[in-house]
């Protein structure tokens, strides 16, 4: 089993700086694969790690063959930096190449490690009736047909053979990222914040992957790992930088579930209009913010892929809910987070059915903080925040007081 170290430290504390220092100081014989959410970070790592040359698939010449290129580089023993999107496509061949190859994995931020498999309930029944698959005691899907070679269920066969499929409440199949890939590395380092609430933590627990949680601190000009201690995060001082709006613009979201995904899907047109007007009122009238001063977010519509509300004059200030690891908005100071974060129902019940409790409140404040941290607060400068959800405001205050 590989050694997994979770470096759990608040944004701006130096996690990435420590990782860059670690790679720069490592002996030439040590090999690294650095996985990050965004292409901008790929460039940053390549420029920051001066002690070795990283190869990356961040190149249009590799379009359509990035996984093939990644595998050839691993076979060459190269240092590699790539994105979550590519790494999530890991297959048996990639795992075999990594096994005993002497690589250290540095995973910047958590990944999407579970998803609903692309197969209908009717097709699942067809596979069960045809005895192509069986479901064992822990609801894991087992492929039992040696005769099936190719066809429309070939991807399901591969996932099942890898032990990454689960039958969920008799309705659909859940795919999980292949856990044995972590065992293929000599060392795994996961950089994140509030790991206790992350889906990847529940995934580690589900598959029995042991990990050690550390923090990071600056010592002189260097960074070093330290025992995990959230009391050193300075939450109270950070909260003082947030001018949290309290007033009548919040009245639309007094109920605990207001602005949740389900609430937004079922809201009346007049409620959505009120939300849009309130957001505009806050940014324009209360803050006097220009478009380049502001950031706002809410859920996107599944069909149109557009935000559920339209905030006039601030269309270009929208930043999606899951924004992480980008410095492109470090000058923004007028923020509106028009959402009430809960774990997706399939994620929550999937883990809870297996005896793993999901901390919905900590997950919500974790995602909120990641989004807020895209602004100038990352530079220690004050911001104004419109957070209409009464639940989200109470969670942010509880976090600041170390109550969650």
mmCIF file of C-alpha atoms in Angstrom:
data_model
loop_
_atom_site.group_PDB
_atom_site.id
_atom_site.type_symbol
_atom_site.label_atom_id
_atom_site.label_comp_id
_atom_site.label_asym_id
_atom_site.label_seq_id
_atom_site.Cartn_x
_atom_site.Cartn_y
_atom_site.Cartn_z
ATOM 1 C CA UNK A 1 0.000 0.000 0.000
ATOM 2 C CA UNK A 2 1.296 3.425 -0.895
ATOM 3 C CA UNK A 3 1.860 6.105 1.660
ATOM 4 C CA UNK A 4 -0.847 8.793 1.351
ATOM 5 C CA UNK A 5 -0.199 12.153 2.980
ATOM 6 C CA UNK A 6 -3.000 14.694 2.983
ATOM 7 C CA UNK A 7 -1.659 18.228 3.328
ATOM 8 C CA UNK A 8 -4.717 19.988 4.780
ATOM 9 C CA UNK A 9 -4.097 23.726 5.047
ATOM 10 C CA UNK A 10 -6.112 26.844 4.349
ATOM 11 C CA UNK A 11 -5.762 28.549 0.993
ATOM 12 C CA UNK A 12 -2.744 30.821 0.825
ATOM 13 C CA UNK A 13 -0.842 28.982 3.547
ATOM 14 C CA UNK A 14 1.780 27.657 1.139
ATOM 15 C CA UNK A 15 0.670 24.156 0.105
ATOM 16 C CA UNK A 16 1.733 24.611 -3.512
ATOM 17 C CA UNK A 17 4.890 26.456 -2.489
ATOM 18 C CA UNK A 18 5.816 23.531 -0.231
ATOM 19 C CA UNK A 19 5.151 21.071 -3.080
ATOM 20 C CA UNK A 20 7.347 23.088 -5.473
ATOM 21 C CA UNK A 21 10.103 23.227 -2.828
ATOM 22 C CA UNK A 22 9.746 19.474 -2.231
ATOM 23 C CA UNK A 23 10.180 18.717 -5.934
ATOM 24 C CA UNK A 24 13.071 21.146 -6.350
ATOM 25 C CA UNK A 25 14.931 19.597 -3.425
ATOM 26 C CA UNK A 26 14.234 15.956 -4.335
ATOM 27 C CA UNK A 27 17.077 13.840 -5.744
ATOM 28 C CA UNK A 28 17.182 13.449 -9.503
ATOM 29 C CA UNK A 29 16.273 9.772 -9.152
ATOM 30 C CA UNK A 30 12.854 10.668 -7.734
ATOM 31 C CA UNK A 31 10.073 10.956 -10.316
ATOM 32 C CA UNK A 32 6.908 13.025 -10.041
ATOM 33 C CA UNK A 33 3.448 13.195 -11.547
ATOM 34 C CA UNK A 34 1.727 16.433 -10.553
ATOM 35 C CA UNK A 35 -2.034 16.562 -11.158
ATOM 36 C CA UNK A 36 -3.828 19.918 -10.979
ATOM 37 C CA UNK A 37 -7.364 21.102 -11.822
ATOM 38 C CA UNK A 38 -6.484 23.813 -14.342
ATOM 39 C CA UNK A 39 -4.199 24.358 -17.306
ATOM 40 C CA UNK A 40 -2.916 27.615 -15.790
ATOM 41 C CA UNK A 41 -1.477 25.636 -12.900
ATOM 42 C CA UNK A 42 0.238 23.285 -15.360
ATOM 43 C CA UNK A 43 2.191 26.248 -16.683
ATOM 44 C CA UNK A 44 2.925 27.507 -13.174
ATOM 45 C CA UNK A 45 4.408 24.182 -12.056
ATOM 46 C CA UNK A 46 6.559 23.881 -15.182
ATOM 47 C CA UNK A 47 7.972 27.354 -14.573
ATOM 48 C CA UNK A 48 8.356 27.037 -10.787
ATOM 49 C CA UNK A 49 10.105 23.670 -10.562
ATOM 50 C CA UNK A 50 13.574 24.584 -11.773
ATOM 51 C CA UNK A 51 15.407 21.474 -10.650
ATOM 52 C CA UNK A 52 13.802 19.188 -13.242
ATOM 53 C CA UNK A 53 12.003 19.406 -16.576
ATOM 54 C CA UNK A 54 8.313 18.555 -16.584
ATOM 55 C CA UNK A 55 6.453 17.335 -19.628
ATOM 56 C CA UNK A 56 2.791 18.256 -19.991
ATOM 57 C CA UNK A 57 -0.090 17.410 -22.289
ATOM 58 C CA UNK A 58 -1.074 21.095 -22.286
ATOM 59 C CA UNK A 59 -0.494 21.283 -26.019
ATOM 60 C CA UNK A 60 -2.923 21.275 -28.952
ATOM 61 C CA UNK A 61 -0.649 18.851 -30.810
ATOM 62 C CA UNK A 62 -1.746 16.130 -28.380
ATOM 63 C CA UNK A 63 -5.472 16.561 -29.003
ATOM 64 C CA UNK A 64 -7.218 13.192 -29.001
ATOM 65 C CA UNK A 65 -4.136 11.238 -27.928
ATOM 66 C CA UNK A 66 -3.214 12.719 -24.546
ATOM 67 C CA UNK A 67 -3.591 9.438 -22.662
ATOM 68 C CA UNK A 68 -1.353 7.655 -25.171
ATOM 69 C CA UNK A 69 1.259 10.391 -24.774
ATOM 70 C CA UNK A 70 0.987 10.244 -20.979
ATOM 71 C CA UNK A 71 1.610 6.493 -21.005
ATOM 72 C CA UNK A 72 4.650 6.824 -23.272
ATOM 73 C CA UNK A 73 6.146 9.444 -20.937
ATOM 74 C CA UNK A 74 5.630 7.188 -17.920
ATOM 75 C CA UNK A 75 7.388 4.401 -19.814
ATOM 76 C CA UNK A 76 10.266 6.882 -20.365
ATOM 77 C CA UNK A 77 10.397 7.738 -16.647
ATOM 78 C CA UNK A 78 9.668 11.434 -17.279
ATOM 79 C CA UNK A 79 8.428 13.998 -14.771
ATOM 80 C CA UNK A 80 4.868 14.892 -15.758
ATOM 81 C CA UNK A 81 2.334 17.596 -14.938
ATOM 82 C CA UNK A 82 -1.231 17.153 -16.148
ATOM 83 C CA UNK A 83 -4.857 17.832 -15.270
ATOM 84 C CA UNK A 84 -7.525 16.064 -13.247
ATOM 85 C CA UNK A 85 -9.597 15.550 -16.403
ATOM 86 C CA UNK A 86 -6.926 13.369 -17.998
ATOM 87 C CA UNK A 87 -5.936 11.514 -14.830
ATOM 88 C CA UNK A 88 -9.573 10.548 -14.194
ATOM 89 C CA UNK A 89 -9.427 8.431 -17.358
ATOM 90 C CA UNK A 90 -6.849 6.098 -15.821
ATOM 91 C CA UNK A 91 -7.199 2.512 -17.022
ATOM 92 C CA UNK A 92 -5.539 -0.830 -16.274
ATOM 93 C CA UNK A 93 -2.689 -0.175 -18.715
ATOM 94 C CA UNK A 94 -1.836 3.116 -17.011
ATOM 95 C CA UNK A 95 -1.912 1.466 -13.587
ATOM 96 C CA UNK A 96 0.353 -1.350 -14.807
ATOM 97 C CA UNK A 97 2.845 1.206 -16.158
ATOM 98 C CA UNK A 98 2.874 3.080 -12.841
ATOM 99 C CA UNK A 99 3.265 -0.015 -10.666
ATOM 100 C CA UNK A 100 6.832 -0.222 -9.310
ATOM 101 C CA UNK A 101 7.895 2.624 -11.616
ATOM 102 C CA UNK A 102 9.008 4.713 -8.640
ATOM 103 C CA UNK A 103 6.648 7.657 -9.058
ATOM 104 C CA UNK A 104 5.373 10.123 -6.458
ATOM 105 C CA UNK A 105 1.912 11.515 -7.119
ATOM 106 C CA UNK A 106 1.095 15.057 -6.032
ATOM 107 C CA UNK A 107 -2.625 15.672 -6.347
ATOM 108 C CA UNK A 108 -3.471 19.361 -6.137
ATOM 109 C CA UNK A 109 -7.035 19.596 -4.768
ATOM 110 C CA UNK A 110 -9.462 16.702 -4.577
ATOM 111 C CA UNK A 111 -10.882 15.035 -7.688
ATOM 112 C CA UNK A 112 -14.338 13.920 -8.748
ATOM 113 C CA UNK A 113 -13.876 10.323 -7.648
ATOM 114 C CA UNK A 114 -17.445 9.034 -8.033
ATOM 115 C CA UNK A 115 -20.099 9.499 -10.700
ATOM 116 C CA UNK A 116 -23.231 7.894 -12.097
ATOM 117 C CA UNK A 117 -22.327 5.378 -14.816
ATOM 118 C CA UNK A 118 -23.836 5.941 -18.259
ATOM 119 C CA UNK A 119 -26.327 3.076 -18.318
ATOM 120 C CA UNK A 120 -30.093 3.003 -17.900
ATOM 121 C CA UNK A 121 -32.019 1.077 -15.239
ATOM 122 C CA UNK A 122 -33.527 -1.090 -17.995
ATOM 123 C CA UNK A 123 -30.093 -2.004 -19.367
ATOM 124 C CA UNK A 124 -28.898 -2.911 -15.876
ATOM 125 C CA UNK A 125 -31.821 -5.346 -15.632
ATOM 126 C CA UNK A 126 -30.879 -6.807 -19.027
ATOM 127 C CA UNK A 127 -27.328 -7.490 -17.815
ATOM 128 C CA UNK A 128 -28.558 -9.020 -14.569
ATOM 129 C CA UNK A 129 -31.133 -11.244 -16.304
ATOM 130 C CA UNK A 130 -28.572 -12.340 -18.887
ATOM 131 C CA UNK A 131 -26.167 -13.178 -16.042
ATOM 132 C CA UNK A 132 -23.495 -10.908 -17.438
ATOM 133 C CA UNK A 133 -23.150 -9.228 -14.045
ATOM 134 C CA UNK A 134 -23.727 -10.136 -10.416
ATOM 135 C CA UNK A 135 -23.956 -7.952 -7.322
ATOM 136 C CA UNK A 136 -22.031 -9.082 -4.244
ATOM 137 C CA UNK A 137 -22.754 -8.359 -0.579
ATOM 138 C CA UNK A 138 -21.258 -4.868 -0.541
ATOM 139 C CA UNK A 139 -23.264 -4.021 -3.717
ATOM 140 C CA UNK A 140 -20.151 -4.105 -5.868
ATOM 141 C CA UNK A 141 -20.846 -5.147 -9.478
ATOM 142 C CA UNK A 142 -18.957 -8.234 -10.694
ATOM 143 C CA UNK A 143 -18.673 -9.062 -14.401
ATOM 144 C CA UNK A 144 -19.107 -12.839 -14.747
ATOM 145 C CA UNK A 145 -19.373 -13.414 -18.502
ATOM 146 C CA UNK A 146 -16.173 -14.438 -20.262
ATOM 147 C CA UNK A 147 -18.015 -14.670 -23.577
ATOM 148 C CA UNK A 148 -18.770 -10.945 -23.859
ATOM 149 C CA UNK A 149 -15.882 -9.361 -25.786
ATOM 150 C CA UNK A 150 -17.168 -6.142 -27.311
ATOM 151 C CA UNK A 151 -20.402 -4.171 -27.581
ATOM 152 C CA UNK A 152 -22.305 -1.284 -26.047
ATOM 153 C CA UNK A 153 -21.649 -2.502 -22.481
ATOM 154 C CA UNK A 154 -17.901 -2.853 -22.939
ATOM 155 C CA UNK A 155 -17.149 0.161 -20.735
ATOM 156 C CA UNK A 156 -19.363 -1.320 -18.010
ATOM 157 C CA UNK A 157 -17.399 -4.555 -18.296
ATOM 158 C CA UNK A 158 -14.088 -2.704 -17.878
ATOM 159 C CA UNK A 159 -15.324 -0.748 -14.850
ATOM 160 C CA UNK A 160 -16.699 -3.919 -13.236
ATOM 161 C CA UNK A 161 -13.491 -5.842 -13.921
ATOM 162 C CA UNK A 162 -11.583 -3.036 -12.226
ATOM 163 C CA UNK A 163 -13.853 -3.296 -9.168
ATOM 164 C CA UNK A 164 -15.053 0.289 -9.536
ATOM 165 C CA UNK A 165 -18.819 -0.199 -10.059
ATOM 166 C CA UNK A 166 -21.516 -0.329 -7.381
ATOM 167 C CA UNK A 167 -25.243 -1.086 -7.719
ATOM 168 C CA UNK A 168 -27.043 1.747 -5.994
ATOM 169 C CA UNK A 169 -30.435 1.090 -4.378
ATOM 170 C CA UNK A 170 -31.632 -1.003 -7.293
ATOM 171 C CA UNK A 171 -31.712 2.031 -9.592
ATOM 172 C CA UNK A 172 -28.358 2.848 -11.174
ATOM 173 C CA UNK A 173 -24.663 2.113 -11.165
ATOM 174 C CA UNK A 174 -22.090 4.276 -9.422
ATOM 175 C CA UNK A 175 -18.572 4.490 -10.851
ATOM 176 C CA UNK A 176 -15.661 5.147 -8.516
ATOM 177 C CA UNK A 177 -12.133 6.097 -9.519
ATOM 178 C CA UNK A 178 -9.966 2.912 -9.517
ATOM 179 C CA UNK A 179 -8.507 2.801 -5.981
ATOM 180 C CA UNK A 180 -5.594 0.538 -6.879
ATOM 181 C CA UNK A 181 -3.948 3.371 -8.798
ATOM 182 C CA UNK A 182 -2.909 4.889 -5.468
ATOM 183 C CA UNK A 183 -1.104 1.685 -4.555
ATOM 184 C CA UNK A 184 0.890 1.947 -7.804
ATOM 185 C CA UNK A 185 2.753 5.021 -6.546
ATOM 186 C CA UNK A 186 5.644 5.009 -4.098
ATOM 187 C CA UNK A 187 4.101 8.039 -2.402
ATOM 188 C CA UNK A 188 0.865 10.012 -2.742
ATOM 189 C CA UNK A 189 0.523 13.627 -1.576
ATOM 190 C CA UNK A 190 -2.908 15.262 -1.614
ATOM 191 C CA UNK A 191 -3.047 19.076 -1.287
ATOM 192 C CA UNK A 192 -6.416 20.434 -0.109
ATOM 193 C CA UNK A 193 -8.353 22.197 2.643
ATOM 194 C CA UNK A 194 -10.973 20.825 5.073
ATOM 195 C CA UNK A 195 -10.273 17.305 3.842
ATOM 196 C CA UNK A 196 -12.621 15.860 6.462
ATOM 197 C CA UNK A 197 -15.566 17.139 4.418
ATOM 198 C CA UNK A 198 -14.322 16.197 0.946
ATOM 199 C CA UNK A 199 -15.861 13.434 -1.157
ATOM 200 C CA UNK A 200 -12.354 12.080 -1.746
ATOM 201 C CA UNK A 201 -11.962 11.511 1.996
ATOM 202 C CA UNK A 202 -15.121 9.372 2.017
ATOM 203 C CA UNK A 203 -13.784 7.559 -1.051
ATOM 204 C CA UNK A 204 -10.515 6.780 0.778
ATOM 205 C CA UNK A 205 -12.509 5.448 3.738
ATOM 206 C CA UNK A 206 -14.750 3.368 1.446
ATOM 207 C CA UNK A 207 -11.772 1.600 -0.126
ATOM 208 C CA UNK A 208 -9.764 1.297 3.091
ATOM 209 C CA UNK A 209 -7.006 3.618 1.873
ATOM 210 C CA UNK A 210 -5.061 4.819 4.913
ATOM 211 C CA UNK A 211 -3.768 8.379 5.026
ATOM 212 C CA UNK A 212 -1.961 10.769 7.351
ATOM 213 C CA UNK A 213 -3.160 14.365 7.663
ATOM 214 C CA UNK A 214 -0.562 17.118 7.922
ATOM 215 C CA UNK A 215 -0.534 20.890 7.676
ATOM 216 C CA UNK A 216 2.091 23.249 6.282
ATOM 217 C CA UNK A 217 3.843 26.207 7.838
ATOM 218 C CA UNK A 218 6.481 28.688 6.785
ATOM 219 C CA UNK A 219 9.826 28.623 8.568
ATOM 220 C CA UNK A 220 12.018 31.511 7.444
ATOM 221 C CA UNK A 221 12.160 31.325 3.656
ATOM 222 C CA UNK A 222 11.188 27.653 3.580
ATOM 223 C CA UNK A 223 8.014 25.634 4.005
ATOM 224 C CA UNK A 224 7.684 22.487 6.088
ATOM 225 C CA UNK A 225 5.016 19.959 6.991
ATOM 226 C CA UNK A 226 3.642 20.111 10.515
ATOM 227 C CA UNK A 227 1.110 18.276 12.664
ATOM 228 C CA UNK A 228 -2.440 19.080 11.577
ATOM 229 C CA UNK A 229 -3.791 21.849 13.803
ATOM 230 C CA UNK A 230 -6.790 23.848 12.509
ATOM 231 C CA UNK A 231 -6.499 26.290 15.425
ATOM 232 C CA UNK A 232 -3.468 27.786 13.641
ATOM 233 C CA UNK A 233 -5.476 28.821 10.562
ATOM 234 C CA UNK A 234 -6.355 32.302 11.827
ATOM 235 C CA UNK A 235 -10.030 31.975 10.940
ATOM 236 C CA UNK A 236 -11.110 34.902 13.144
ATOM 237 C CA UNK A 237 -8.675 37.247 11.414
ATOM 238 C CA UNK A 238 -9.806 36.037 7.991
ATOM 239 C CA UNK A 239 -13.460 36.573 8.876
ATOM 240 C CA UNK A 240 -12.683 40.183 9.845
ATOM 241 C CA UNK A 241 -11.777 40.770 6.187
ATOM 242 C CA UNK A 242 -15.313 39.794 5.120
ATOM 243 C CA UNK A 243 -17.963 42.518 5.250
ATOM 244 C CA UNK A 244 -20.902 40.096 5.358
ATOM 245 C CA UNK A 245 -24.156 41.721 4.286
ATOM 246 C CA UNK A 246 -26.993 41.529 6.831
ATOM 247 C CA UNK A 247 -30.219 43.158 5.705
ATOM 248 C CA UNK A 248 -33.521 42.927 3.809
ATOM 249 C CA UNK A 249 -31.906 41.567 0.615
ATOM 250 C CA UNK A 250 -31.551 38.287 2.531
ATOM 251 C CA UNK A 251 -35.295 37.931 3.199
ATOM 252 C CA UNK A 252 -35.809 35.831 0.057
ATOM 253 C CA UNK A 253 -33.735 32.983 1.563
ATOM 254 C CA UNK A 254 -34.755 32.785 5.230
ATOM 255 C CA UNK A 255 -35.723 29.103 5.098
ATOM 256 C CA UNK A 256 -32.941 26.624 5.786
ATOM 257 C CA UNK A 257 -33.265 24.916 2.391
ATOM 258 C CA UNK A 258 -33.695 28.129 0.389
ATOM 259 C CA UNK A 259 -31.320 28.433 -2.588
ATOM 260 C CA UNK A 260 -30.471 24.719 -2.526
ATOM 261 C CA UNK A 261 -30.254 22.966 -5.877
ATOM 262 C CA UNK A 262 -33.790 21.584 -5.545
ATOM 263 C CA UNK A 263 -35.154 24.937 -4.351
ATOM 264 C CA UNK A 264 -33.655 26.744 -7.349
ATOM 265 C CA UNK A 265 -35.047 24.136 -9.743
ATOM 266 C CA UNK A 266 -38.568 24.617 -8.343
ATOM 267 C CA UNK A 267 -38.526 28.338 -7.556
ATOM 268 C CA UNK A 268 -41.245 30.556 -8.985
ATOM 269 C CA UNK A 269 -40.325 33.141 -11.642
ATOM 270 C CA UNK A 270 -40.965 36.007 -9.231
ATOM 271 C CA UNK A 271 -38.542 34.453 -6.711
ATOM 272 C CA UNK A 272 -35.830 34.177 -9.343
ATOM 273 C CA UNK A 273 -36.472 37.753 -10.428
ATOM 274 C CA UNK A 274 -36.144 38.902 -6.817
ATOM 275 C CA UNK A 275 -32.823 37.034 -6.473
ATOM 276 C CA UNK A 276 -31.469 38.628 -9.642
ATOM 277 C CA UNK A 277 -32.594 42.099 -8.594
ATOM 278 C CA UNK A 278 -31.192 41.659 -5.083
ATOM 279 C CA UNK A 279 -27.830 40.556 -6.438
ATOM 280 C CA UNK A 280 -27.700 43.543 -8.778
ATOM 281 C CA UNK A 281 -28.805 45.848 -5.944
ATOM 282 C CA UNK A 282 -26.001 44.578 -3.718
ATOM 283 C CA UNK A 283 -23.246 44.780 -6.326
ATOM 284 C CA UNK A 284 -24.279 48.071 -7.914
ATOM 285 C CA UNK A 285 -26.087 50.098 -5.247
ATOM 286 C CA UNK A 286 -24.597 48.746 -2.022
ATOM 287 C CA UNK A 287 -21.049 48.253 -3.302
ATOM 288 C CA UNK A 288 -20.809 50.585 -6.292
ATOM 289 C CA UNK A 289 -18.878 47.827 -8.037
ATOM 290 C CA UNK A 290 -17.936 47.800 -11.708
ATOM 291 C CA UNK A 291 -17.971 44.534 -13.620
ATOM 292 C CA UNK A 292 -14.237 44.069 -13.098
ATOM 293 C CA UNK A 293 -14.690 44.533 -9.319
ATOM 294 C CA UNK A 294 -17.358 41.861 -8.907
ATOM 295 C CA UNK A 295 -17.816 38.112 -8.801
ATOM 296 C CA UNK A 296 -21.101 36.286 -8.406
ATOM 297 C CA UNK A 297 -22.315 32.732 -8.724
ATOM 298 C CA UNK A 298 -25.293 30.434 -8.559
ATOM 299 C CA UNK A 299 -26.356 27.079 -9.979
ATOM 300 C CA UNK A 300 -26.407 26.635 -13.749
ATOM 301 C CA UNK A 301 -29.421 25.253 -15.584
ATOM 302 C CA UNK A 302 -28.779 21.672 -16.723
ATOM 303 C CA UNK A 303 -30.256 22.205 -20.181
ATOM 304 C CA UNK A 304 -29.073 25.689 -21.122
ATOM 305 C CA UNK A 305 -25.815 25.584 -19.087
ATOM 306 C CA UNK A 306 -26.532 29.197 -18.160
ATOM 307 C CA UNK A 307 -26.837 30.619 -14.635
ATOM 308 C CA UNK A 308 -30.277 30.200 -13.083
ATOM 309 C CA UNK A 309 -30.532 33.968 -12.678
ATOM 310 C CA UNK A 310 -29.370 36.818 -14.903
ATOM 311 C CA UNK A 311 -27.763 39.769 -13.172
ATOM 312 C CA UNK A 312 -27.902 42.737 -15.519
ATOM 313 C CA UNK A 313 -24.642 44.572 -16.132
ATOM 314 C CA UNK A 314 -22.656 41.763 -14.468
ATOM 315 C CA UNK A 315 -22.912 38.883 -16.940
ATOM 316 C CA UNK A 316 -19.129 38.783 -17.395
ATOM 317 C CA UNK A 317 -18.573 38.724 -13.613
ATOM 318 C CA UNK A 318 -20.056 35.236 -13.221
ATOM 319 C CA UNK A 319 -17.683 32.579 -11.843
ATOM 320 C CA UNK A 320 -18.874 28.977 -11.598
ATOM 321 C CA UNK A 321 -19.515 27.420 -8.201
ATOM 322 C CA UNK A 322 -16.658 24.923 -8.335
ATOM 323 C CA UNK A 323 -13.912 27.430 -9.072
ATOM 324 C CA UNK A 324 -10.621 26.446 -7.442
ATOM 325 C CA UNK A 325 -6.900 27.022 -7.843
ATOM 326 C CA UNK A 326 -7.079 30.097 -10.052
ATOM 327 C CA UNK A 327 -5.593 33.529 -9.377
ATOM 328 C CA UNK A 328 -7.327 35.272 -12.284
ATOM 329 C CA UNK A 329 -9.739 37.187 -10.032
ATOM 330 C CA UNK A 330 -7.385 38.275 -7.257
ATOM 331 C CA UNK A 331 -8.459 41.916 -7.627
ATOM 332 C CA UNK A 332 -12.222 41.300 -7.155
ATOM 333 C CA UNK A 333 -13.818 42.532 -3.917
ATOM 334 C CA UNK A 334 -17.636 42.666 -4.378
ATOM 335 C CA UNK A 335 -18.941 39.085 -4.174
ATOM 336 C CA UNK A 336 -22.360 37.403 -4.283
ATOM 337 C CA UNK A 337 -22.722 33.670 -3.571
ATOM 338 C CA UNK A 338 -26.362 32.904 -4.424
ATOM 339 C CA UNK A 339 -26.459 29.233 -3.508
ATOM 340 C CA UNK A 340 -27.003 26.852 -0.602
ATOM 341 C CA UNK A 341 -24.581 23.930 -0.940
ATOM 342 C CA UNK A 342 -25.602 20.385 -0.069
ATOM 343 C CA UNK A 343 -23.938 17.148 -1.135
ATOM 344 C CA UNK A 344 -25.517 15.629 -4.220
ATOM 345 C CA UNK A 345 -28.130 13.097 -2.960
ATOM 346 C CA UNK A 346 -26.557 10.179 -4.847
ATOM 347 C CA UNK A 347 -23.148 10.948 -3.297
ATOM 348 C CA UNK A 348 -24.507 11.271 0.225
ATOM 349 C CA UNK A 349 -26.674 8.135 0.251
ATOM 350 C CA UNK A 350 -24.021 6.115 -1.598
ATOM 351 C CA UNK A 351 -21.562 6.614 1.251
ATOM 352 C CA UNK A 352 -24.133 6.555 4.049
ATOM 353 C CA UNK A 353 -25.459 3.191 2.785
ATOM 354 C CA UNK A 354 -21.932 1.921 3.433
ATOM 355 C CA UNK A 355 -21.723 3.302 6.952
ATOM 356 C CA UNK A 356 -19.721 6.442 6.055
ATOM 357 C CA UNK A 357 -21.227 9.649 7.435
ATOM 358 C CA UNK A 358 -21.146 12.736 5.192
ATOM 359 C CA UNK A 359 -20.604 16.104 6.900
ATOM 360 C CA UNK A 360 -22.912 18.275 4.812
ATOM 361 C CA UNK A 361 -22.231 21.474 6.743
ATOM 362 C CA UNK A 362 -18.460 21.301 6.528
ATOM 363 C CA UNK A 363 -18.685 20.402 2.834
ATOM 364 C CA UNK A 364 -20.834 23.494 2.237
ATOM 365 C CA UNK A 365 -18.491 25.917 3.989
ATOM 366 C CA UNK A 366 -15.471 24.290 2.321
ATOM 367 C CA UNK A 367 -16.833 24.962 -1.177
ATOM 368 C CA UNK A 368 -17.932 28.458 -0.193
ATOM 369 C CA UNK A 369 -14.450 29.328 1.089
ATOM 370 C CA UNK A 370 -12.790 27.937 -2.036
ATOM 371 C CA UNK A 371 -14.984 30.178 -4.175
ATOM 372 C CA UNK A 372 -14.561 33.271 -1.994
ATOM 373 C CA UNK A 373 -10.800 32.740 -2.014
ATOM 374 C CA UNK A 374 -10.654 33.501 -5.742
ATOM 375 C CA UNK A 375 -11.076 37.179 -4.754
ATOM 376 C CA UNK A 376 -8.591 39.636 -3.273
ATOM 377 C CA UNK A 377 -9.070 38.164 0.206
ATOM 378 C CA UNK A 378 -6.281 35.780 -0.849
ATOM 379 C CA UNK A 379 -3.996 38.831 -0.671
ATOM 380 C CA UNK A 380 -5.196 39.743 2.818
ATOM 381 C CA UNK A 381 -7.429 42.544 1.532
ATOM 382 C CA UNK A 382 -11.080 43.128 2.597
ATOM 383 C CA UNK A 383 -14.105 42.081 0.551
ATOM 384 C CA UNK A 384 -17.875 42.592 0.649
ATOM 385 C CA UNK A 385 -20.005 39.438 0.492
ATOM 386 C CA UNK A 386 -23.687 38.935 -0.286
ATOM 387 C CA UNK A 387 -24.651 35.501 1.085
ATOM 388 C CA UNK A 388 -28.467 35.430 1.074
ATOM 389 C CA UNK A 389 -28.843 31.839 2.343
ATOM 390 C CA UNK A 390 -29.418 31.954 6.112
ATOM 391 C CA UNK A 391 -27.855 28.493 6.420
ATOM 392 C CA UNK A 392 -24.693 29.449 4.545
ATOM 393 C CA UNK A 393 -24.258 32.610 6.626
ATOM 394 C CA UNK A 394 -24.584 30.650 9.860
ATOM 395 C CA UNK A 395 -22.093 28.042 8.623
ATOM 396 C CA UNK A 396 -19.538 30.687 7.677
ATOM 397 C CA UNK A 397 -19.829 32.224 11.128
ATOM 398 C CA UNK A 398 -19.558 28.799 12.786
ATOM 399 C CA UNK A 399 -16.392 28.111 10.772
ATOM 400 C CA UNK A 400 -14.896 31.451 11.845
ATOM 401 C CA UNK A 401 -15.571 30.558 15.502
ATOM 402 C CA UNK A 402 -14.108 27.034 15.149
ATOM 403 C CA UNK A 403 -17.524 25.526 15.853
ATOM 404 C CA UNK A 404 -17.379 23.223 12.816
#
